[in-house]
């Protein structure tokens, strides 16, 4: 009869870890001035004691790494769903823009952490993140390649086009406001239109 009670904390651990990751990403996104977010700040924001925080994460770097991995897991899952439900390169590419802007809205701070805190990771963790990033970017390049082969997009270099796409979409973390006048999906569609007007074959 005591078994469920013994398993309770373990079963709650992934949820608490995810909560800490989300809280930290938001705090890093709002980090200003000379104050650097530390483990004390994170524990206080999460409503737990500092020793309890160290039970979930051994260091701030480990949390930052988890933010990276959470972002790329989300991006991968969203793209896989797009590719499974959309057959045309134009629709798939529009979905990429929509997913990136949706992440900015639903996971505030994650993209900023990826763009600005990557070099704070250990070389081993940087390698893992780069592998995840590379897998995602290869999938997007394939969308562009398919579009070129089908005559939907101009005869362009998919690698350069993907770099332009990511530079255009990722940079939105600098100015995107979840409470702004234009919804995330509408922004994504406008950015898609700007991008495709440059690469579209017609």
Coordinates of N, CA and C in Angstrom, one line a residue:
X1 N 0.8 -1.2 0.0 CA 0.0 0.0 0.0 C 0.9 1.3 0.0
X2 N 2.1 1.1 0.5 CA 3.0 2.3 0.5 C 3.7 2.5 -0.8
X3 N 3.6 1.6 -1.8 CA 4.4 1.7 -3.0 C 4.1 3.0 -3.8
X4 N 2.8 3.4 -4.0 CA 2.5 4.6 -4.7 C 3.2 5.8 -4.1
X5 N 3.2 5.8 -2.7 CA 3.8 7.0 -2.0 C 5.3 7.0 -2.3
X6 N 5.9 5.9 -2.4 CA 7.4 5.9 -2.6 C 7.7 6.3 -4.0
X7 N 6.8 6.0 -5.0 CA 7.0 6.3 -6.4 C 6.6 7.8 -6.7
X8 N 5.8 8.4 -5.8 CA 5.3 9.7 -6.1 C 6.4 10.8 -6.4
X9 N 7.4 11.0 -5.6 CA 8.4 12.0 -5.9 C 9.1 11.8 -7.2
X10 N 9.4 10.5 -7.5 CA 10.1 10.2 -8.7 C 9.2 10.5 -9.9
X11 N 7.9 10.2 -9.8 CA 7.0 10.4 -11.0 C 6.8 11.9 -11.1
X12 N 7.0 12.7 -10.1 CA 6.8 14.2 -10.2 C 8.1 14.9 -10.6
X13 N 9.2 14.2 -10.6 CA 10.5 14.8 -10.9 C 10.6 15.4 -12.3
X14 N 10.2 14.7 -13.4 CA 10.2 15.3 -14.7 C 9.4 16.5 -14.8
X15 N 8.3 16.6 -14.2 CA 7.4 17.7 -14.2 C 8.1 18.9 -13.5
X16 N 8.7 18.6 -12.4 CA 9.4 19.7 -11.6 C 10.6 20.2 -12.4
X17 N 11.3 19.3 -13.0 CA 12.5 19.7 -13.8 C 12.1 20.6 -15.0
X18 N 11.0 20.2 -15.6 CA 10.5 21.0 -16.7 C 10.0 22.4 -16.2
X19 N 9.5 22.5 -15.1 CA 9.1 23.7 -14.5 C 10.3 24.6 -14.2
X20 N 11.3 24.0 -13.7 CA 12.6 24.7 -13.4 C 13.2 25.3 -14.6
X21 N 13.2 24.4 -15.7 CA 13.8 24.8 -17.0 C 13.0 26.0 -17.5
X22 N 11.7 26.0 -17.5 CA 10.9 27.1 -18.0 C 11.1 28.4 -17.2
X23 N 11.1 28.2 -15.9 CA 11.4 29.4 -15.0 C 12.7 30.0 -15.3
X24 N 13.7 29.2 -15.4 CA 15.1 29.7 -15.7 C 15.2 30.4 -17.0
X25 N 14.6 29.8 -18.0 CA 14.6 30.4 -19.4 C 14.0 31.8 -19.3
X26 N 12.9 31.9 -18.6 CA 12.2 33.2 -18.5 C 13.1 34.2 -17.7
X27 N 13.7 33.8 -16.7 CA 14.6 34.6 -15.9 C 15.8 35.1 -16.7
X28 N 16.4 34.2 -17.5 CA 17.5 34.6 -18.3 C 17.1 35.5 -19.4
X29 N 15.9 35.3 -19.9 CA 15.3 36.2 -21.0 C 15.2 37.6 -20.4
X30 N 14.9 37.8 -19.1 CA 14.7 39.1 -18.5 C 15.9 39.6 -17.8
X31 N 17.0 38.9 -17.9 CA 18.3 39.2 -17.2 C 18.8 40.6 -17.7
X32 N 19.0 41.5 -16.7 CA 19.4 42.9 -17.1 C 20.5 43.4 -16.2
X33 N 21.3 44.3 -16.7 CA 22.3 45.0 -15.9 C 23.4 44.1 -15.4
X34 N 23.8 44.4 -14.2 CA 25.0 43.6 -13.6 C 24.5 42.3 -12.9
X35 N 23.2 42.2 -12.6 CA 22.8 41.0 -11.9 C 22.7 39.8 -12.8
X36 N 23.4 38.8 -12.4 CA 23.5 37.5 -13.1 C 22.6 36.5 -12.4
X37 N 21.7 35.9 -13.0 CA 20.8 34.9 -12.4 C 21.7 33.8 -11.8
X38 N 21.5 33.4 -10.6 CA 22.2 32.4 -10.0 C 21.3 31.3 -9.4
X39 N 21.8 30.3 -8.8 CA 21.0 29.1 -8.4 C 20.1 29.6 -7.2
X40 N 20.5 30.5 -6.4 CA 19.6 31.0 -5.4 C 18.4 31.7 -6.0
X41 N 18.6 32.5 -7.0 CA 17.5 33.1 -7.7 C 16.5 32.1 -8.2
X42 N 17.1 31.1 -8.9 CA 16.2 30.1 -9.5 C 15.4 29.3 -8.5
X43 N 16.1 28.9 -7.4 CA 15.4 28.2 -6.3 C 14.3 29.0 -5.8
X44 N 14.5 30.3 -5.5 CA 13.5 31.1 -5.0 C 12.3 31.3 -5.9
X45 N 12.6 31.5 -7.2 CA 11.5 31.6 -8.2 C 10.7 30.3 -8.4
X46 N 11.4 29.2 -8.2 CA 10.7 27.9 -8.3 C 10.0 27.5 -7.0
X47 N 10.2 28.3 -6.0 CA 9.5 28.0 -4.7 C 10.1 26.7 -4.0
X48 N 11.4 26.5 -4.2 CA 12.0 25.4 -3.5 C 13.3 25.8 -2.8
X49 N 13.8 25.0 -1.9 CA 15.0 25.3 -1.2 C 16.2 25.0 -2.2
X50 N 17.3 25.7 -2.0 CA 18.4 25.5 -2.8 C 18.9 24.1 -2.9
X51 N 19.0 23.4 -1.7 CA 19.4 22.0 -1.8 C 18.5 21.1 -2.6
X52 N 17.2 21.5 -2.6 CA 16.2 20.7 -3.4 C 16.5 21.0 -4.9
X53 N 16.9 22.2 -5.2 CA 17.2 22.5 -6.6 C 18.4 21.7 -7.1
X54 N 19.4 21.5 -6.2 CA 20.5 20.7 -6.6 C 20.2 19.2 -6.7
X55 N 19.1 18.9 -6.1 CA 18.6 17.5 -6.3 C 18.2 17.3 -7.8
X56 N 17.6 18.3 -8.4 CA 17.1 18.2 -9.7 C 18.2 18.5 -10.8
X57 N 19.1 19.5 -10.5 CA 20.1 20.0 -11.4 C 21.4 20.2 -10.6
X58 N 22.5 19.7 -11.0 CA 23.7 19.9 -10.3 C 24.4 21.3 -10.5
X59 N 24.0 22.0 -11.5 CA 24.6 23.3 -11.8 C 23.7 24.1 -12.7
X60 N 24.0 25.4 -12.8 CA 23.2 26.3 -13.7 C 23.5 25.9 -15.1
X61 N 24.7 25.4 -15.4 CA 25.0 25.0 -16.8 C 24.1 23.8 -17.2
X62 N 23.9 22.9 -16.3 CA 23.0 21.8 -16.6 C 21.6 22.3 -16.9
X63 N 21.1 23.3 -16.2 CA 19.8 23.8 -16.6 C 19.8 24.5 -17.9
X64 N 20.8 25.3 -18.2 CA 21.0 25.9 -19.5 C 21.0 24.8 -20.6
X65 N 21.7 23.8 -20.4 CA 21.8 22.7 -21.4 C 20.4 22.1 -21.6
X66 N 19.6 21.9 -20.5 CA 18.3 21.4 -20.6 C 17.3 22.3 -21.3
X67 N 17.6 23.6 -21.2 CA 16.8 24.6 -22.0 C 17.0 24.4 -23.5
X68 N 18.3 24.2 -23.9 CA 18.6 23.9 -25.3 C 18.0 22.7 -25.7
X69 N 18.0 21.6 -25.0 CA 17.5 20.3 -25.4 C 16.0 20.4 -25.5
X70 N 15.3 21.1 -24.5 CA 13.9 21.2 -24.6 C 13.5 21.9 -25.9
X71 N 14.2 23.0 -26.2 CA 13.9 23.7 -27.5 C 14.0 22.8 -28.7
X72 N 15.1 22.1 -28.8 CA 15.3 21.3 -30.0 C 14.4 20.1 -30.0
X73 N 14.0 19.5 -28.9 CA 13.0 18.5 -28.9 C 11.7 19.0 -29.4
X74 N 11.3 20.2 -28.9 CA 10.1 20.8 -29.4 C 10.1 21.0 -30.9
X75 N 11.2 21.6 -31.4 CA 11.4 21.9 -32.8 C 11.3 20.7 -33.6
X76 N 12.0 19.6 -33.2 CA 12.0 18.4 -33.9 C 10.6 17.8 -34.0
X77 N 9.9 17.7 -32.9 CA 8.6 17.1 -32.9 C 7.6 17.9 -33.7
X78 N 7.7 19.2 -33.7 CA 6.8 20.1 -34.5 C 7.1 19.8 -36.0
X79 N 8.4 19.8 -36.4 CA 8.7 19.6 -37.8 C 8.3 18.2 -38.3
X80 N 8.5 17.2 -37.4 CA 8.1 15.9 -37.8 C 6.6 15.8 -38.1
X81 N 5.8 16.5 -37.3 CA 4.4 16.6 -37.5 C 4.0 17.3 -38.8
X82 N 4.7 18.4 -39.0 CA 4.5 19.1 -40.3 C 4.8 18.2 -41.5
X83 N 5.9 17.6 -41.5 CA 6.2 16.7 -42.6 C 5.3 15.6 -42.8
X84 N 4.7 15.1 -41.7 CA 3.7 14.0 -41.8 C 2.3 14.5 -42.3
X85 N 2.0 15.7 -42.1 CA 0.7 16.2 -42.4 C 0.6 17.2 -43.6
X86 N 1.8 17.7 -44.0 CA 1.8 18.6 -45.1 C 2.7 18.0 -46.2
X87 N 2.2 18.0 -47.5 CA 2.9 17.4 -48.5 C 3.7 18.3 -49.5
X88 N 3.3 19.6 -49.4 CA 3.9 20.6 -50.4 C 5.0 21.4 -49.7
X89 N 6.1 21.6 -50.3 CA 7.2 22.3 -49.7 C 6.8 23.7 -49.2
X90 N 5.9 24.4 -49.9 CA 5.5 25.7 -49.5 C 4.8 25.7 -48.1
X91 N 3.9 24.7 -48.0 CA 3.2 24.5 -46.7 C 4.1 24.1 -45.6
X92 N 5.0 23.2 -45.9 CA 6.0 22.8 -44.9 C 6.9 24.0 -44.4
X93 N 7.3 24.8 -45.4 CA 8.1 25.9 -45.1 C 7.4 27.0 -44.3
X94 N 6.1 27.2 -44.6 CA 5.3 28.1 -43.8 C 5.2 27.6 -42.4
X95 N 5.0 26.3 -42.3 CA 5.0 25.6 -41.0 C 6.2 25.8 -40.1
X96 N 7.4 25.9 -40.8 CA 8.6 26.1 -40.1 C 8.6 27.5 -39.4
X97 N 8.2 28.5 -40.2 CA 8.0 29.9 -39.6 C 7.0 29.9 -38.5
X98 N 5.9 29.2 -38.7 CA 4.9 29.2 -37.7 C 5.3 28.6 -36.4
X99 N 6.1 27.5 -36.5 CA 6.6 26.8 -35.4 C 7.6 27.6 -34.6
X100 N 8.5 28.3 -35.3 CA 9.5 29.1 -34.6 C 8.8 30.2 -33.8
X101 N 7.8 30.9 -34.4 CA 7.1 32.0 -33.7 C 6.3 31.4 -32.6
X102 N 5.7 30.3 -32.8 CA 4.9 29.6 -31.7 C 5.8 29.4 -30.5
X103 N 7.1 28.9 -30.8 CA 8.0 28.7 -29.7 C 8.3 30.0 -28.9
X104 N 8.5 31.1 -29.7 CA 8.8 32.3 -29.0 C 7.6 32.7 -28.1
X105 N 6.4 32.3 -28.4 CA 5.3 32.7 -27.6 C 5.1 31.7 -26.4
X106 N 5.2 30.4 -26.7 CA 4.9 29.4 -25.7 C 6.1 29.1 -24.8
X107 N 7.3 29.4 -25.2 CA 8.5 29.1 -24.5 C 9.4 30.3 -24.4
X108 N 9.0 31.4 -23.7 CA 9.7 32.6 -23.7 C 11.1 32.4 -23.1
X109 N 12.1 32.9 -23.8 CA 13.5 32.8 -23.3 C 14.3 31.7 -23.9
X110 N 13.6 30.6 -24.4 CA 14.4 29.4 -24.9 C 15.3 29.8 -26.0
X111 N 14.7 30.5 -27.0 CA 15.5 30.9 -28.2 C 16.7 31.9 -27.8
X112 N 16.4 32.8 -26.9 CA 17.5 33.7 -26.5 C 18.6 32.9 -25.8
X113 N 18.2 32.0 -25.0 CA 19.3 31.1 -24.3 C 20.1 30.4 -25.4
X114 N 19.4 29.9 -26.4 CA 20.1 29.1 -27.4 C 21.1 30.1 -28.2
X115 N 20.6 31.3 -28.5 CA 21.5 32.2 -29.2 C 22.6 32.9 -28.4
X116 N 22.4 33.0 -27.1 CA 23.3 33.8 -26.3 C 24.1 33.1 -25.2
X117 N 23.6 31.9 -24.9 CA 24.2 31.1 -23.8 C 24.9 29.9 -24.2
X118 N 24.9 29.6 -25.5 CA 25.4 28.3 -26.0 C 26.9 28.2 -25.6
X119 N 27.7 29.3 -25.7 CA 29.1 29.2 -25.5 C 29.4 29.0 -24.0
X120 N 28.4 29.1 -23.1 CA 28.7 28.8 -21.7 C 28.6 27.3 -21.4
X121 N 28.2 26.5 -22.4 CA 28.1 25.1 -22.2 C 29.5 24.5 -22.3
X122 N 29.7 23.3 -21.7 CA 30.9 22.6 -21.9 C 31.1 22.1 -23.3
X123 N 32.3 21.9 -23.8 CA 32.5 21.4 -25.2 C 31.7 20.1 -25.4
X124 N 31.6 19.3 -24.5 CA 30.8 18.0 -24.7 C 29.3 18.3 -24.9
X125 N 28.8 19.3 -24.1 CA 27.4 19.6 -24.3 C 27.1 20.5 -25.5
X126 N 28.1 21.3 -25.9 CA 28.0 22.0 -27.1 C 27.9 21.1 -28.3
X127 N 28.7 20.0 -28.3 CA 28.6 19.0 -29.4 C 27.3 18.4 -29.5
X128 N 26.6 18.1 -28.4 CA 25.3 17.5 -28.4 C 24.3 18.4 -29.0
X129 N 24.4 19.7 -28.5 CA 23.4 20.7 -29.1 C 23.6 20.9 -30.5
X130 N 24.9 21.0 -31.0 CA 25.2 21.2 -32.4 C 24.6 20.0 -33.2
X131 N 24.7 18.8 -32.7 CA 24.1 17.6 -33.4 C 22.6 17.8 -33.6
X132 N 21.9 18.2 -32.5 CA 20.5 18.4 -32.5 C 20.1 19.5 -33.5
X133 N 20.9 20.6 -33.5 CA 20.7 21.7 -34.4 C 20.9 21.3 -35.8
X134 N 22.0 20.5 -36.1 CA 22.3 20.1 -37.4 C 21.2 19.2 -38.0
X135 N 20.6 18.3 -37.1 CA 19.6 17.4 -37.6 C 18.3 18.2 -38.0
X136 N 18.0 19.2 -37.2 CA 16.8 20.1 -37.6 C 17.1 20.8 -38.9
X137 N 18.3 21.4 -39.0 CA 18.6 22.3 -40.1 C 18.6 21.4 -41.4
X138 N 19.1 20.2 -41.3 CA 19.1 19.3 -42.5 C 17.7 19.0 -43.0
X139 N 16.8 18.9 -42.1 CA 15.4 18.6 -42.4 C 14.8 19.8 -43.1
X140 N 15.1 21.0 -42.7 CA 14.6 22.2 -43.3 C 15.3 22.4 -44.7
X141 N 16.6 22.1 -44.8 CA 17.2 22.2 -46.1 C 16.6 21.3 -47.1
X142 N 16.2 20.1 -46.6 CA 15.5 19.2 -47.5 C 14.2 19.7 -48.1
X143 N 13.5 20.5 -47.2 CA 12.2 21.1 -47.7 C 12.6 22.1 -48.8
X144 N 13.7 22.9 -48.7 CA 14.1 23.8 -49.7 C 14.5 23.1 -50.9
X145 N 15.3 22.0 -50.8 CA 15.8 21.2 -51.9 C 14.6 20.6 -52.7
X146 N 13.6 20.1 -52.0 CA 12.4 19.5 -52.6 C 11.7 20.6 -53.4
X147 N 11.6 21.8 -52.8 CA 10.9 22.9 -53.5 C 11.6 23.3 -54.8
X148 N 13.0 23.3 -54.8 CA 13.7 23.6 -56.0 C 13.5 22.6 -57.0
X149 N 13.6 21.3 -56.6 CA 13.4 20.2 -57.6 C 12.0 20.2 -58.2
X150 N 11.0 20.6 -57.4 CA 9.6 20.7 -57.9 C 9.3 22.0 -58.6
X151 N 10.2 22.9 -58.7 CA 10.0 24.1 -59.4 C 9.2 25.1 -58.6
X152 N 9.0 24.9 -57.4 CA 8.3 25.8 -56.5 C 9.2 27.0 -56.1
X153 N 10.5 26.7 -55.8 CA 11.4 27.7 -55.4 C 12.5 27.9 -56.5
X154 N 13.1 29.0 -56.5 CA 14.2 29.3 -57.5 C 15.3 28.3 -57.3
X155 N 16.2 28.2 -58.3 CA 17.3 27.3 -58.2 C 18.4 28.0 -57.3
X156 N 18.2 27.7 -56.0 CA 19.1 28.4 -55.0 C 19.9 27.4 -54.3
X157 N 20.8 27.9 -53.5 CA 21.6 27.1 -52.6 C 20.9 26.8 -51.3
X158 N 20.4 25.6 -51.1 CA 19.6 25.3 -49.9 C 20.3 25.7 -48.6
X159 N 21.6 25.5 -48.5 CA 22.3 25.9 -47.3 C 22.2 27.4 -47.0
X160 N 22.5 28.2 -48.0 CA 22.5 29.6 -47.8 C 21.1 30.1 -47.6
X161 N 20.1 29.5 -48.3 CA 18.7 29.9 -48.1 C 18.3 29.5 -46.6
X162 N 18.7 28.4 -46.1 CA 18.3 28.0 -44.8 C 19.0 28.9 -43.7
X163 N 20.2 29.4 -44.0 CA 20.9 30.3 -43.1 C 20.1 31.6 -43.1
X164 N 19.7 32.1 -44.2 CA 18.9 33.3 -44.3 C 17.6 33.1 -43.5
X165 N 16.9 32.0 -43.7 CA 15.7 31.7 -43.0 C 15.8 31.8 -41.5
X166 N 16.8 31.0 -41.0 CA 17.0 31.0 -39.6 C 17.4 32.3 -39.0
X167 N 18.3 33.0 -39.7 CA 18.7 34.4 -39.3 C 17.5 35.3 -39.2
X168 N 16.6 35.2 -40.1 CA 15.4 36.0 -40.2 C 14.4 35.7 -39.0
X169 N 14.2 34.4 -38.9 CA 13.2 34.0 -37.9 C 13.7 34.0 -36.5
X170 N 14.9 33.4 -36.2 CA 15.4 33.3 -34.9 C 15.6 34.7 -34.3
X171 N 16.0 35.7 -35.1 CA 16.3 37.0 -34.5 C 15.1 37.7 -33.9
X172 N 13.9 37.2 -34.2 CA 12.7 37.8 -33.7 C 12.7 37.7 -32.2
X173 N 13.5 36.9 -31.6 CA 13.5 36.8 -30.1 C 13.9 38.2 -29.5
X174 N 14.6 39.0 -30.3 CA 15.1 40.3 -29.8 C 13.9 41.3 -29.6
X175 N 12.9 41.1 -30.4 CA 11.8 42.1 -30.4 C 10.4 41.6 -30.2
X176 N 10.3 40.3 -30.3 CA 8.9 39.7 -30.2 C 8.3 40.0 -28.8
X177 N 7.1 40.4 -28.8 CA 6.3 40.7 -27.6 C 5.1 39.8 -27.6
X178 N 5.0 38.9 -26.7 CA 3.8 38.0 -26.6 C 2.5 38.8 -26.5
X179 N 2.5 40.0 -25.9 CA 1.3 40.8 -25.8 C 1.2 41.9 -26.9
X180 N 2.0 41.7 -27.9 CA 2.0 42.7 -29.0 C 0.7 42.7 -29.8
X181 N 0.5 43.6 -30.7 CA -0.7 43.8 -31.5 C -0.9 42.7 -32.6
X182 N 0.2 42.1 -33.0 CA 0.1 41.1 -34.0 C 0.3 39.7 -33.5
X183 N -0.6 38.8 -33.6 CA -0.4 37.4 -33.1 C 0.8 36.7 -33.7
X184 N 1.3 35.7 -33.0 CA 2.5 35.0 -33.4 C 2.3 34.4 -34.8
X185 N 1.2 33.7 -35.0 CA 1.0 33.1 -36.3 C 0.9 34.1 -37.5
X186 N 0.3 35.2 -37.2 CA 0.3 36.3 -38.3 C 1.7 36.8 -38.6
X187 N 2.5 37.0 -37.6 CA 3.8 37.4 -37.8 C 4.6 36.4 -38.6
X188 N 4.4 35.1 -38.3 CA 5.1 34.0 -39.0 C 4.7 34.0 -40.4
X189 N 3.4 34.2 -40.7 CA 2.9 34.2 -42.1 C 3.5 35.4 -42.9
X190 N 3.6 36.5 -42.2 CA 4.2 37.7 -42.9 C 5.7 37.4 -43.2
X191 N 6.4 36.9 -42.3 CA 7.8 36.6 -42.5 C 7.9 35.5 -43.6
X192 N 7.1 34.5 -43.6 CA 7.1 33.5 -44.7 C 6.9 34.2 -46.0
X193 N 6.0 35.2 -46.1 CA 5.7 35.9 -47.4 C 6.9 36.7 -47.8
X194 N 7.6 37.4 -46.9 CA 8.8 38.1 -47.2 C 9.9 37.2 -47.7
X195 N 10.0 36.0 -47.1 CA 11.1 35.1 -47.5 C 10.8 34.5 -48.8
X196 N 9.6 34.0 -49.0 CA 9.2 33.3 -50.3 C 9.2 34.3 -51.4
X197 N 8.9 35.6 -51.2 CA 8.9 36.5 -52.3 C 10.3 36.7 -52.8
X198 N 11.3 36.3 -52.1 CA 12.7 36.3 -52.5 C 13.1 35.0 -53.2
X199 N 12.6 33.9 -52.8 CA 13.0 32.6 -53.3 C 12.0 31.9 -54.2
X200 N 10.7 32.4 -54.2 CA 9.7 31.8 -55.0 C 9.9 31.8 -56.5
X201 N 9.6 30.7 -57.2 CA 9.8 30.6 -58.6 C 8.7 31.4 -59.4
X202 N 7.6 31.7 -58.7 CA 6.6 32.4 -59.4 C 5.9 33.4 -58.5

